[in-house]
Short mmCIF file of N, CA and C in Angstrom, two decimals:
data_model
loop_
_atom_site.label_atom_id
_atom_site.label_comp_id
_atom_site.label_asym_id
_atom_site.label_seq_id
_atom_site.Cartn_x
_atom_site.Cartn_y
_atom_site.Cartn_z
N UNK W 1 -44.86 26.43 -75.48
CA UNK W 1 -45.49 27.69 -75.83
C UNK W 1 -44.55 28.84 -75.46
N UNK W 2 -44.34 29.73 -76.38
CA UNK W 2 -43.46 30.87 -76.10
C UNK W 2 -44.31 32.11 -75.86
N UNK W 3 -43.76 32.98 -75.06
CA UNK W 3 -44.45 34.22 -74.72
C UNK W 3 -43.75 35.36 -75.44
N UNK W 4 -44.46 36.09 -76.26
CA UNK W 4 -43.87 37.22 -76.99
C UNK W 4 -44.64 38.49 -76.66
N UNK W 5 -43.92 39.61 -76.77
CA UNK W 5 -44.54 40.91 -76.54
C UNK W 5 -45.19 41.39 -77.83
N UNK W 6 -46.27 42.14 -77.73
CA UNK W 6 -46.84 42.74 -78.93
C UNK W 6 -45.80 43.64 -79.61
N UNK W 7 -45.93 43.83 -80.90
CA UNK W 7 -44.95 44.60 -81.67
C UNK W 7 -44.73 46.01 -81.13
N UNK W 8 -45.75 46.68 -80.70
CA UNK W 8 -45.65 48.08 -80.26
C UNK W 8 -45.40 48.20 -78.76
N UNK W 9 -45.20 47.11 -78.08
CA UNK W 9 -44.99 47.17 -76.63
C UNK W 9 -43.61 47.76 -76.34
N UNK W 10 -43.50 48.57 -75.28
CA UNK W 10 -42.18 49.10 -74.92
C UNK W 10 -41.28 47.96 -74.45
N UNK W 11 -39.97 48.13 -74.56
CA UNK W 11 -39.08 47.07 -74.09
C UNK W 11 -39.27 46.86 -72.60
N UNK W 12 -38.96 45.67 -72.12
CA UNK W 12 -39.08 45.44 -70.67
C UNK W 12 -38.28 46.48 -69.90
N UNK W 13 -38.73 46.78 -68.69
CA UNK W 13 -38.10 47.80 -67.85
C UNK W 13 -36.60 47.56 -67.71
N UNK W 14 -36.20 46.32 -67.52
CA UNK W 14 -34.78 45.99 -67.33
C UNK W 14 -33.95 46.40 -68.56
N UNK W 15 -34.49 46.19 -69.75
CA UNK W 15 -33.75 46.52 -70.98
C UNK W 15 -33.54 48.03 -71.12
N UNK W 16 -34.41 48.83 -70.54
CA UNK W 16 -34.28 50.29 -70.64
C UNK W 16 -33.28 50.85 -69.66
N UNK W 17 -32.80 50.06 -68.72
CA UNK W 17 -31.89 50.57 -67.70
C UNK W 17 -30.48 50.78 -68.22
N UNK W 18 -30.02 49.95 -69.11
CA UNK W 18 -28.63 50.01 -69.56
C UNK W 18 -28.29 51.28 -70.33
N UNK W 19 -29.16 51.75 -71.22
CA UNK W 19 -28.82 53.03 -71.89
C UNK W 19 -28.66 54.18 -70.90
N UNK W 20 -29.44 54.17 -69.84
CA UNK W 20 -29.32 55.22 -68.83
C UNK W 20 -27.96 55.14 -68.14
N UNK W 21 -27.51 53.94 -67.81
CA UNK W 21 -26.19 53.78 -67.20
C UNK W 21 -25.11 54.28 -68.15
N UNK W 22 -25.22 53.92 -69.42
CA UNK W 22 -24.23 54.38 -70.40
C UNK W 22 -24.23 55.90 -70.52
N UNK W 23 -25.40 56.50 -70.48
CA UNK W 23 -25.50 57.96 -70.53
C UNK W 23 -24.83 58.59 -69.31
N UNK W 24 -25.09 58.06 -68.13
CA UNK W 24 -24.49 58.62 -66.91
C UNK W 24 -22.97 58.44 -66.90
N UNK W 25 -22.50 57.29 -67.38
CA UNK W 25 -21.06 57.10 -67.51
C UNK W 25 -20.47 58.11 -68.49
N UNK W 26 -21.16 58.33 -69.61
CA UNK W 26 -20.70 59.30 -70.60
C UNK W 26 -20.64 60.70 -70.00
N UNK W 27 -21.63 61.08 -69.21
CA UNK W 27 -21.64 62.40 -68.57
C UNK W 27 -20.45 62.54 -67.62
N UNK W 28 -20.24 61.53 -66.79
CA UNK W 28 -19.14 61.61 -65.82
C UNK W 28 -17.78 61.65 -66.51
N UNK W 29 -17.60 60.83 -67.53
CA UNK W 29 -16.32 60.84 -68.23
C UNK W 29 -16.16 62.06 -69.12
N UNK W 30 -17.26 62.68 -69.52
CA UNK W 30 -17.17 63.96 -70.24
C UNK W 30 -16.65 65.04 -69.30
N UNK W 31 -17.09 65.00 -68.05
CA UNK W 31 -16.56 65.94 -67.05
C UNK W 31 -15.06 65.73 -66.92
N UNK W 32 -14.64 64.47 -66.86
CA UNK W 32 -13.20 64.17 -66.77
C UNK W 32 -12.46 64.69 -68.00
N UNK W 33 -13.02 64.46 -69.18
CA UNK W 33 -12.37 64.89 -70.42
C UNK W 33 -12.28 66.41 -70.50
N UNK W 34 -13.34 67.10 -70.13
CA UNK W 34 -13.31 68.56 -70.14
C UNK W 34 -12.29 69.10 -69.15
N UNK W 35 -12.21 68.46 -67.99
CA UNK W 35 -11.20 68.85 -67.03
C UNK W 35 -9.81 68.62 -67.58
N UNK W 36 -9.63 67.52 -68.31
CA UNK W 36 -8.34 67.23 -68.93
C UNK W 36 -7.96 68.26 -69.97
N UNK W 37 -8.94 68.73 -70.73
CA UNK W 37 -8.67 69.77 -71.73
C UNK W 37 -8.24 71.07 -71.07
N UNK W 38 -8.84 71.34 -69.93
CA UNK W 38 -8.53 72.59 -69.22
C UNK W 38 -7.18 72.53 -68.51
N UNK W 39 -6.64 71.32 -68.41
CA UNK W 39 -5.38 71.18 -67.66
C UNK W 39 -4.42 70.25 -68.38
N UNK W 40 -4.21 70.51 -69.64
CA UNK W 40 -3.37 69.62 -70.44
C UNK W 40 -1.95 69.49 -69.89
N UNK W 41 -1.50 70.47 -69.13
CA UNK W 41 -0.16 70.45 -68.56
C UNK W 41 -0.20 70.24 -67.04
N UNK W 42 -1.24 69.55 -66.57
CA UNK W 42 -1.45 69.41 -65.13
C UNK W 42 -0.31 68.70 -64.42
N UNK W 43 0.22 67.63 -65.00
CA UNK W 43 1.27 66.87 -64.33
C UNK W 43 2.50 67.73 -64.07
N UNK W 44 2.94 68.49 -65.06
CA UNK W 44 4.13 69.33 -64.84
C UNK W 44 3.80 70.50 -63.91
N UNK W 45 2.60 71.04 -64.01
CA UNK W 45 2.20 72.11 -63.09
C UNK W 45 2.22 71.59 -61.66
N UNK W 46 1.65 70.41 -61.46
CA UNK W 46 1.58 69.80 -60.13
C UNK W 46 3.00 69.56 -59.58
N UNK W 47 3.88 69.05 -60.42
CA UNK W 47 5.26 68.79 -59.97
C UNK W 47 6.00 70.08 -59.64
N UNK W 48 5.63 71.18 -60.28
CA UNK W 48 6.34 72.45 -60.04
C UNK W 48 5.89 73.15 -58.76
N UNK W 49 4.79 72.71 -58.19
CA UNK W 49 4.24 73.35 -56.99
C UNK W 49 4.97 72.89 -55.73
N UNK W 50 5.02 73.77 -54.75
CA UNK W 50 5.43 73.34 -53.41
C UNK W 50 4.26 72.55 -52.86
N UNK W 51 4.53 71.30 -52.46
CA UNK W 51 3.48 70.40 -51.98
C UNK W 51 3.86 69.86 -50.61
N UNK W 52 2.86 69.49 -49.82
CA UNK W 52 3.17 68.87 -48.53
C UNK W 52 3.78 67.47 -48.74
N UNK W 53 4.44 66.96 -47.74
CA UNK W 53 5.10 65.65 -47.85
C UNK W 53 4.11 64.52 -48.12
N UNK W 54 2.86 64.71 -47.77
CA UNK W 54 1.85 63.66 -47.93
C UNK W 54 1.11 63.75 -49.26
N UNK W 55 1.57 64.61 -50.15
CA UNK W 55 0.94 64.74 -51.48
C UNK W 55 1.24 63.49 -52.31
N UNK W 56 0.25 62.97 -53.01
CA UNK W 56 0.49 61.77 -53.84
C UNK W 56 1.26 62.13 -55.10
N UNK W 57 1.85 61.13 -55.75
CA UNK W 57 2.51 61.40 -57.03
C UNK W 57 1.48 61.72 -58.10
N UNK W 58 1.86 62.47 -59.10
CA UNK W 58 0.91 62.91 -60.13
C UNK W 58 0.30 61.74 -60.90
N UNK W 59 1.01 60.63 -61.06
CA UNK W 59 0.49 59.50 -61.84
C UNK W 59 -0.70 58.83 -61.16
N UNK W 60 -0.90 59.05 -59.87
CA UNK W 60 -1.97 58.37 -59.14
C UNK W 60 -3.36 58.95 -59.45
N UNK W 61 -3.43 60.22 -59.81
CA UNK W 61 -4.73 60.87 -60.00
C UNK W 61 -5.56 60.24 -61.10
N UNK W 62 -4.97 59.94 -62.24
CA UNK W 62 -5.72 59.37 -63.36
C UNK W 62 -6.43 58.07 -63.01
N UNK W 63 -5.71 57.07 -62.49
CA UNK W 63 -6.38 55.81 -62.13
C UNK W 63 -7.46 55.98 -61.05
N UNK W 64 -7.16 56.81 -60.05
CA UNK W 64 -8.15 57.01 -58.99
C UNK W 64 -9.42 57.64 -59.55
N UNK W 65 -9.28 58.70 -60.33
CA UNK W 65 -10.46 59.38 -60.87
C UNK W 65 -11.22 58.50 -61.86
N UNK W 66 -10.53 57.66 -62.60
CA UNK W 66 -11.21 56.75 -63.53
C UNK W 66 -12.19 55.86 -62.78
N UNK W 67 -11.76 55.31 -61.67
CA UNK W 67 -12.63 54.45 -60.86
C UNK W 67 -13.73 55.27 -60.20
N UNK W 68 -13.37 56.43 -59.64
CA UNK W 68 -14.36 57.23 -58.92
C UNK W 68 -15.47 57.74 -59.83
N UNK W 69 -15.14 58.17 -61.05
CA UNK W 69 -16.19 58.63 -61.95
C UNK W 69 -17.17 57.50 -62.28
N UNK W 70 -16.68 56.29 -62.36
CA UNK W 70 -17.58 55.15 -62.60
C UNK W 70 -18.53 54.97 -61.41
N UNK W 71 -18.01 55.07 -60.19
CA UNK W 71 -18.88 54.90 -59.02
C UNK W 71 -19.90 56.03 -58.90
N UNK W 72 -19.50 57.23 -59.30
CA UNK W 72 -20.41 58.38 -59.28
C UNK W 72 -21.57 58.13 -60.26
N UNK W 73 -21.25 57.63 -61.44
CA UNK W 73 -22.28 57.34 -62.44
C UNK W 73 -23.20 56.22 -61.98
N UNK W 74 -22.62 55.15 -61.47
CA UNK W 74 -23.44 54.01 -61.03
C UNK W 74 -24.34 54.41 -59.88
N UNK W 75 -23.86 55.26 -58.99
CA UNK W 75 -24.70 55.68 -57.86
C UNK W 75 -25.95 56.41 -58.35
N UNK W 76 -25.79 57.31 -59.31
CA UNK W 76 -26.96 58.02 -59.86
C UNK W 76 -27.88 57.05 -60.59
N UNK W 77 -27.31 56.11 -61.29
CA UNK W 77 -28.09 55.10 -62.02
C UNK W 77 -28.95 54.28 -61.05
N UNK W 78 -28.35 53.88 -59.94
CA UNK W 78 -29.11 53.10 -58.95
C UNK W 78 -30.30 53.89 -58.43
N UNK W 79 -30.12 55.17 -58.24
CA UNK W 79 -31.21 56.01 -57.74
C UNK W 79 -32.27 56.22 -58.81
N UNK W 80 -31.85 56.55 -60.02
CA UNK W 80 -32.81 56.85 -61.09
C UNK W 80 -33.64 55.64 -61.49
N UNK W 81 -33.14 54.45 -61.32
CA UNK W 81 -33.91 53.27 -61.70
C UNK W 81 -34.86 52.82 -60.60
N UNK W 82 -34.80 53.44 -59.43
CA UNK W 82 -35.64 53.05 -58.30
C UNK W 82 -37.07 53.56 -58.38
N UNK W 83 -37.26 54.72 -58.98
CA UNK W 83 -38.59 55.26 -58.96
C UNK W 83 -38.74 56.43 -59.89
N UNK W 84 -39.89 57.04 -59.88
CA UNK W 84 -40.14 58.20 -60.75
C UNK W 84 -39.18 59.35 -60.42
N UNK W 85 -38.86 60.11 -61.45
CA UNK W 85 -37.94 61.23 -61.28
C UNK W 85 -38.42 62.20 -60.21
N UNK W 86 -39.72 62.39 -60.11
CA UNK W 86 -40.26 63.31 -59.11
C UNK W 86 -39.84 62.91 -57.69
N UNK W 87 -39.69 61.61 -57.46
CA UNK W 87 -39.33 61.13 -56.12
C UNK W 87 -37.84 61.26 -55.82
N UNK W 88 -37.01 61.30 -56.86
CA UNK W 88 -35.56 61.35 -56.65
C UNK W 88 -34.95 62.66 -57.15
N UNK W 89 -35.78 63.58 -57.54
CA UNK W 89 -35.32 64.85 -58.13
C UNK W 89 -34.31 65.59 -57.26
N UNK W 90 -34.58 65.73 -55.98
CA UNK W 90 -33.67 66.49 -55.11
C UNK W 90 -32.28 65.86 -55.08
N UNK W 91 -32.22 64.55 -55.01
CA UNK W 91 -30.93 63.86 -55.01
C UNK W 91 -30.19 64.04 -56.32
N UNK W 92 -30.91 63.98 -57.43
CA UNK W 92 -30.28 64.13 -58.74
C UNK W 92 -29.82 65.58 -58.95
N UNK W 93 -30.56 66.53 -58.42
CA UNK W 93 -30.12 67.93 -58.50
C UNK W 93 -28.83 68.12 -57.69
N UNK W 94 -28.78 67.56 -56.50
CA UNK W 94 -27.56 67.66 -55.68
C UNK W 94 -26.40 66.93 -56.36
N UNK W 95 -26.68 65.77 -56.95
CA UNK W 95 -25.66 65.01 -57.69
C UNK W 95 -25.12 65.84 -58.86
N UNK W 96 -26.03 66.48 -59.58
CA UNK W 96 -25.62 67.33 -60.71
C UNK W 96 -24.79 68.52 -60.24
N UNK W 97 -25.16 69.08 -59.11
CA UNK W 97 -24.40 70.22 -58.57
C UNK W 97 -22.98 69.80 -58.20
N UNK W 98 -22.84 68.65 -57.54
CA UNK W 98 -21.48 68.23 -57.18
C UNK W 98 -20.65 67.95 -58.42
N UNK W 99 -21.29 67.43 -59.47
CA UNK W 99 -20.56 67.18 -60.71
C UNK W 99 -20.14 68.49 -61.38
N UNK W 100 -21.00 69.50 -61.29
CA UNK W 100 -20.65 70.82 -61.84
C UNK W 100 -19.48 71.44 -61.07
N UNK W 101 -19.50 71.32 -59.74
CA UNK W 101 -18.37 71.83 -58.94
C UNK W 101 -17.09 71.04 -59.26
N UNK W 102 -17.25 69.75 -59.48
CA UNK W 102 -16.11 68.92 -59.86
C UNK W 102 -15.52 69.41 -61.18
N UNK W 103 -16.38 69.70 -62.13
CA UNK W 103 -15.95 70.19 -63.44
C UNK W 103 -15.22 71.53 -63.32
N UNK W 104 -15.69 72.40 -62.45
CA UNK W 104 -15.10 73.73 -62.31
C UNK W 104 -13.74 73.71 -61.63
N UNK W 105 -13.48 72.71 -60.80
CA UNK W 105 -12.26 72.71 -59.99
C UNK W 105 -10.99 72.67 -60.84
N UNK W 106 -10.91 71.79 -61.79
CA UNK W 106 -9.67 71.61 -62.56
C UNK W 106 -9.23 72.89 -63.27
N UNK W 107 -10.12 73.56 -64.01
CA UNK W 107 -9.67 74.81 -64.64
C UNK W 107 -9.28 75.88 -63.62
N UNK W 108 -9.99 75.92 -62.50
CA UNK W 108 -9.62 76.90 -61.47
C UNK W 108 -8.23 76.63 -60.92
N UNK W 109 -7.96 75.38 -60.61
CA UNK W 109 -6.69 75.04 -59.98
C UNK W 109 -5.53 75.05 -60.98
N UNK W 110 -5.68 74.32 -62.08
CA UNK W 110 -4.55 74.14 -62.99
C UNK W 110 -4.45 75.23 -64.05
N UNK W 111 -5.54 75.53 -64.74
CA UNK W 111 -5.46 76.50 -65.85
C UNK W 111 -5.32 77.93 -65.32
N UNK W 112 -6.07 78.28 -64.29
CA UNK W 112 -6.04 79.65 -63.78
C UNK W 112 -5.08 79.85 -62.62
N UNK W 113 -4.65 78.76 -61.97
CA UNK W 113 -3.77 78.89 -60.82
C UNK W 113 -4.42 79.58 -59.65
N UNK W 114 -5.73 79.52 -59.59
CA UNK W 114 -6.51 80.17 -58.53
C UNK W 114 -6.76 79.18 -57.39
N UNK W 115 -5.73 78.94 -56.59
CA UNK W 115 -5.80 77.89 -55.57
C UNK W 115 -6.84 78.20 -54.49
N UNK W 116 -7.01 79.45 -54.15
CA UNK W 116 -8.02 79.83 -53.17
C UNK W 116 -9.43 79.61 -53.68
N UNK W 117 -9.69 80.05 -54.93
CA UNK W 117 -11.01 79.82 -55.53
C UNK W 117 -11.26 78.34 -55.75
N UNK W 118 -10.21 77.61 -56.11
CA UNK W 118 -10.35 76.16 -56.27
C UNK W 118 -10.71 75.52 -54.93
N UNK W 119 -10.12 76.02 -53.85
CA UNK W 119 -10.46 75.49 -52.52
C UNK W 119 -11.92 75.79 -52.18
N UNK W 120 -12.38 76.99 -52.46
CA UNK W 120 -13.79 77.32 -52.24
C UNK W 120 -14.67 76.38 -53.06
N UNK W 121 -14.31 76.17 -54.31
CA UNK W 121 -15.09 75.29 -55.18
C UNK W 121 -15.14 73.87 -54.62
N UNK W 122 -14.01 73.35 -54.16
CA UNK W 122 -14.00 71.97 -53.66
C UNK W 122 -14.78 71.86 -52.34
N UNK W 123 -14.81 72.94 -51.57
CA UNK W 123 -15.66 72.94 -50.36
C UNK W 123 -17.14 72.90 -50.75
N UNK W 124 -17.51 73.63 -51.79
CA UNK W 124 -18.89 73.57 -52.28
C UNK W 124 -19.21 72.19 -52.86
N UNK W 125 -18.23 71.58 -53.52
CA UNK W 125 -18.39 70.22 -54.01
C UNK W 125 -18.68 69.27 -52.84
N UNK W 126 -17.90 69.40 -51.77
CA UNK W 126 -18.12 68.56 -50.59
C UNK W 126 -19.50 68.79 -49.98
N UNK W 127 -19.95 70.04 -49.95
CA UNK W 127 -21.29 70.34 -49.42
C UNK W 127 -22.37 69.69 -50.30
N UNK W 128 -22.20 69.80 -51.61
CA UNK W 128 -23.18 69.18 -52.52
C UNK W 128 -23.15 67.66 -52.37
N UNK W 129 -21.97 67.10 -52.21
CA UNK W 129 -21.84 65.66 -52.03
C UNK W 129 -22.43 65.23 -50.68
N UNK W 130 -22.22 66.05 -49.67
CA UNK W 130 -22.81 65.77 -48.36
C UNK W 130 -24.33 65.85 -48.37
N UNK W 131 -24.87 66.58 -49.31
CA UNK W 131 -26.32 66.64 -49.50
C UNK W 131 -26.80 65.45 -50.33
N UNK W 132 -26.02 65.11 -51.34
CA UNK W 132 -26.39 64.02 -52.25
C UNK W 132 -26.48 62.68 -51.52
N UNK W 133 -25.52 62.38 -50.69
CA UNK W 133 -25.44 61.05 -50.08
C UNK W 133 -26.67 60.69 -49.25
N UNK W 134 -27.14 61.54 -48.34
CA UNK W 134 -28.35 61.16 -47.59
C UNK W 134 -29.60 61.13 -48.47
N UNK W 135 -29.65 62.00 -49.49
CA UNK W 135 -30.79 61.96 -50.40
C UNK W 135 -30.79 60.67 -51.21
N UNK W 136 -29.62 60.24 -51.64
CA UNK W 136 -29.53 58.97 -52.36
C UNK W 136 -29.87 57.79 -51.45
N UNK W 137 -29.50 57.89 -50.21
CA UNK W 137 -29.75 56.79 -49.26
C UNK W 137 -31.25 56.50 -49.14
N UNK W 138 -32.09 57.51 -49.30
CA UNK W 138 -33.54 57.30 -49.25
C UNK W 138 -34.01 56.31 -50.31
N UNK W 139 -33.33 56.32 -51.46
CA UNK W 139 -33.71 55.44 -52.56
C UNK W 139 -32.88 54.18 -52.62
N UNK W 140 -31.59 54.29 -52.30
CA UNK W 140 -30.69 53.15 -52.46
C UNK W 140 -29.50 53.31 -51.53
N UNK W 141 -29.41 52.42 -50.58
CA UNK W 141 -28.27 52.42 -49.66
C UNK W 141 -26.97 52.22 -50.43
N UNK W 142 -27.00 51.33 -51.42
CA UNK W 142 -25.82 51.06 -52.23
C UNK W 142 -25.36 52.32 -52.97
N UNK W 143 -26.29 53.10 -53.48
CA UNK W 143 -25.94 54.34 -54.19
C UNK W 143 -25.21 55.30 -53.27
N UNK W 144 -25.69 55.41 -52.05
CA UNK W 144 -25.03 56.28 -51.08
C UNK W 144 -23.65 55.76 -50.71
N UNK W 145 -23.54 54.46 -50.50
CA UNK W 145 -22.25 53.86 -50.13
C UNK W 145 -21.23 53.95 -51.26
N UNK W 146 -21.69 53.90 -52.50
CA UNK W 146 -20.77 54.03 -53.64
C UNK W 146 -20.10 55.41 -53.66
N UNK W 147 -20.72 56.39 -53.04
CA UNK W 147 -20.15 57.74 -53.01
C UNK W 147 -19.15 57.95 -51.87
N UNK W 148 -19.06 57.00 -50.96
CA UNK W 148 -18.14 57.16 -49.82
C UNK W 148 -16.67 57.28 -50.27
N UNK W 149 -16.16 56.39 -51.13
CA UNK W 149 -14.76 56.57 -51.56
C UNK W 149 -14.53 57.91 -52.26
N UNK W 150 -15.50 58.32 -53.05
CA UNK W 150 -15.42 59.62 -53.73
C UNK W 150 -15.36 60.74 -52.70
N UNK W 151 -16.22 60.69 -51.71
CA UNK W 151 -16.24 61.73 -50.67
C UNK W 151 -14.90 61.76 -49.92
N UNK W 152 -14.37 60.59 -49.60
CA UNK W 152 -13.08 60.54 -48.89
C UNK W 152 -11.95 61.10 -49.76
N UNK W 153 -11.96 60.76 -51.04
CA UNK W 153 -10.92 61.28 -51.94
C UNK W 153 -11.05 62.80 -52.10
N UNK W 154 -12.27 63.29 -52.23
CA UNK W 154 -12.47 64.73 -52.39
C UNK W 154 -12.07 65.46 -51.10
N UNK W 155 -12.34 64.87 -49.96
CA UNK W 155 -11.91 65.47 -48.70
C UNK W 155 -10.38 65.54 -48.64
N UNK W 156 -9.73 64.46 -49.05
CA UNK W 156 -8.27 64.44 -49.13
C UNK W 156 -7.78 65.49 -50.12
N UNK W 157 -8.43 65.57 -51.29
CA UNK W 157 -8.05 66.55 -52.31
C UNK W 157 -8.25 67.98 -51.80
N UNK W 158 -9.30 68.20 -51.01
CA UNK W 158 -9.53 69.53 -50.44
C UNK W 158 -8.40 69.89 -49.48
N UNK W 159 -7.98 68.94 -48.68
CA UNK W 159 -6.87 69.17 -47.76
C UNK W 159 -5.59 69.48 -48.52
N UNK W 160 -5.37 68.73 -49.59
CA UNK W 160 -4.19 68.96 -50.43
C UNK W 160 -4.27 70.33 -51.11
N UNK W 161 -5.45 70.66 -51.64
CA UNK W 161 -5.67 71.97 -52.26
C UNK W 161 -5.35 73.09 -51.27
N UNK W 162 -5.86 72.96 -50.05
CA UNK W 162 -5.62 73.98 -49.03
C UNK W 162 -4.13 74.11 -48.73
N UNK W 163 -3.45 72.96 -48.58
CA UNK W 163 -2.01 73.00 -48.27
C UNK W 163 -1.23 73.64 -49.41
N UNK W 164 -1.56 73.29 -50.65
CA UNK W 164 -0.87 73.88 -51.81
C UNK W 164 -1.15 75.38 -51.88
N UNK W 165 -2.36 75.78 -51.60
CA UNK W 165 -2.71 77.20 -51.59
C UNK W 165 -1.85 77.94 -50.58
N UNK W 166 -1.72 77.37 -49.38
CA UNK W 166 -0.93 78.03 -48.33
C UNK W 166 0.55 78.05 -48.70
N UNK W 167 1.05 76.97 -49.28
CA UNK W 167 2.47 76.88 -49.62
C UNK W 167 2.87 77.71 -50.84
N UNK W 168 1.91 77.97 -51.71
CA UNK W 168 2.22 78.66 -52.97
C UNK W 168 1.52 80.01 -53.12
N UNK W 169 0.85 80.45 -52.07
CA UNK W 169 0.06 81.68 -52.15
C UNK W 169 0.80 82.95 -51.95
#
């Protein structure tokens, strides 16, 4: 005997989760793409700056951000699939804020050359991320832990931003 769903029944809850993950991945990579448009000459700009000795090579940023944007998307997905939006709203608002600050940083730093404003922006990004992580932890420990590498990289990037601002200001 086979068990079938009525024709008008909604798809099983599990089947509805994947489109949400794809949407969140699309949002995160759209942020990356928009940042790329705002900084089409970022590699040469970065190489032309006075940088501290501990600055990474320009080729490293692309692979690192590709992985980090995926973890950022998956973390939100883990939270959103846990419960009603009303229960996770604060975390998703903080997550959205950090993504907006992330989006603003690249044009500030590369397109406008506003290293001080970019540093302020990345500090606000860190504050939003510091708010997001404990809020996500309420719903999913894994979601919060997925943001740890991102937080560490952004902290490193903030330090680098500050050093470049001081060296080139």
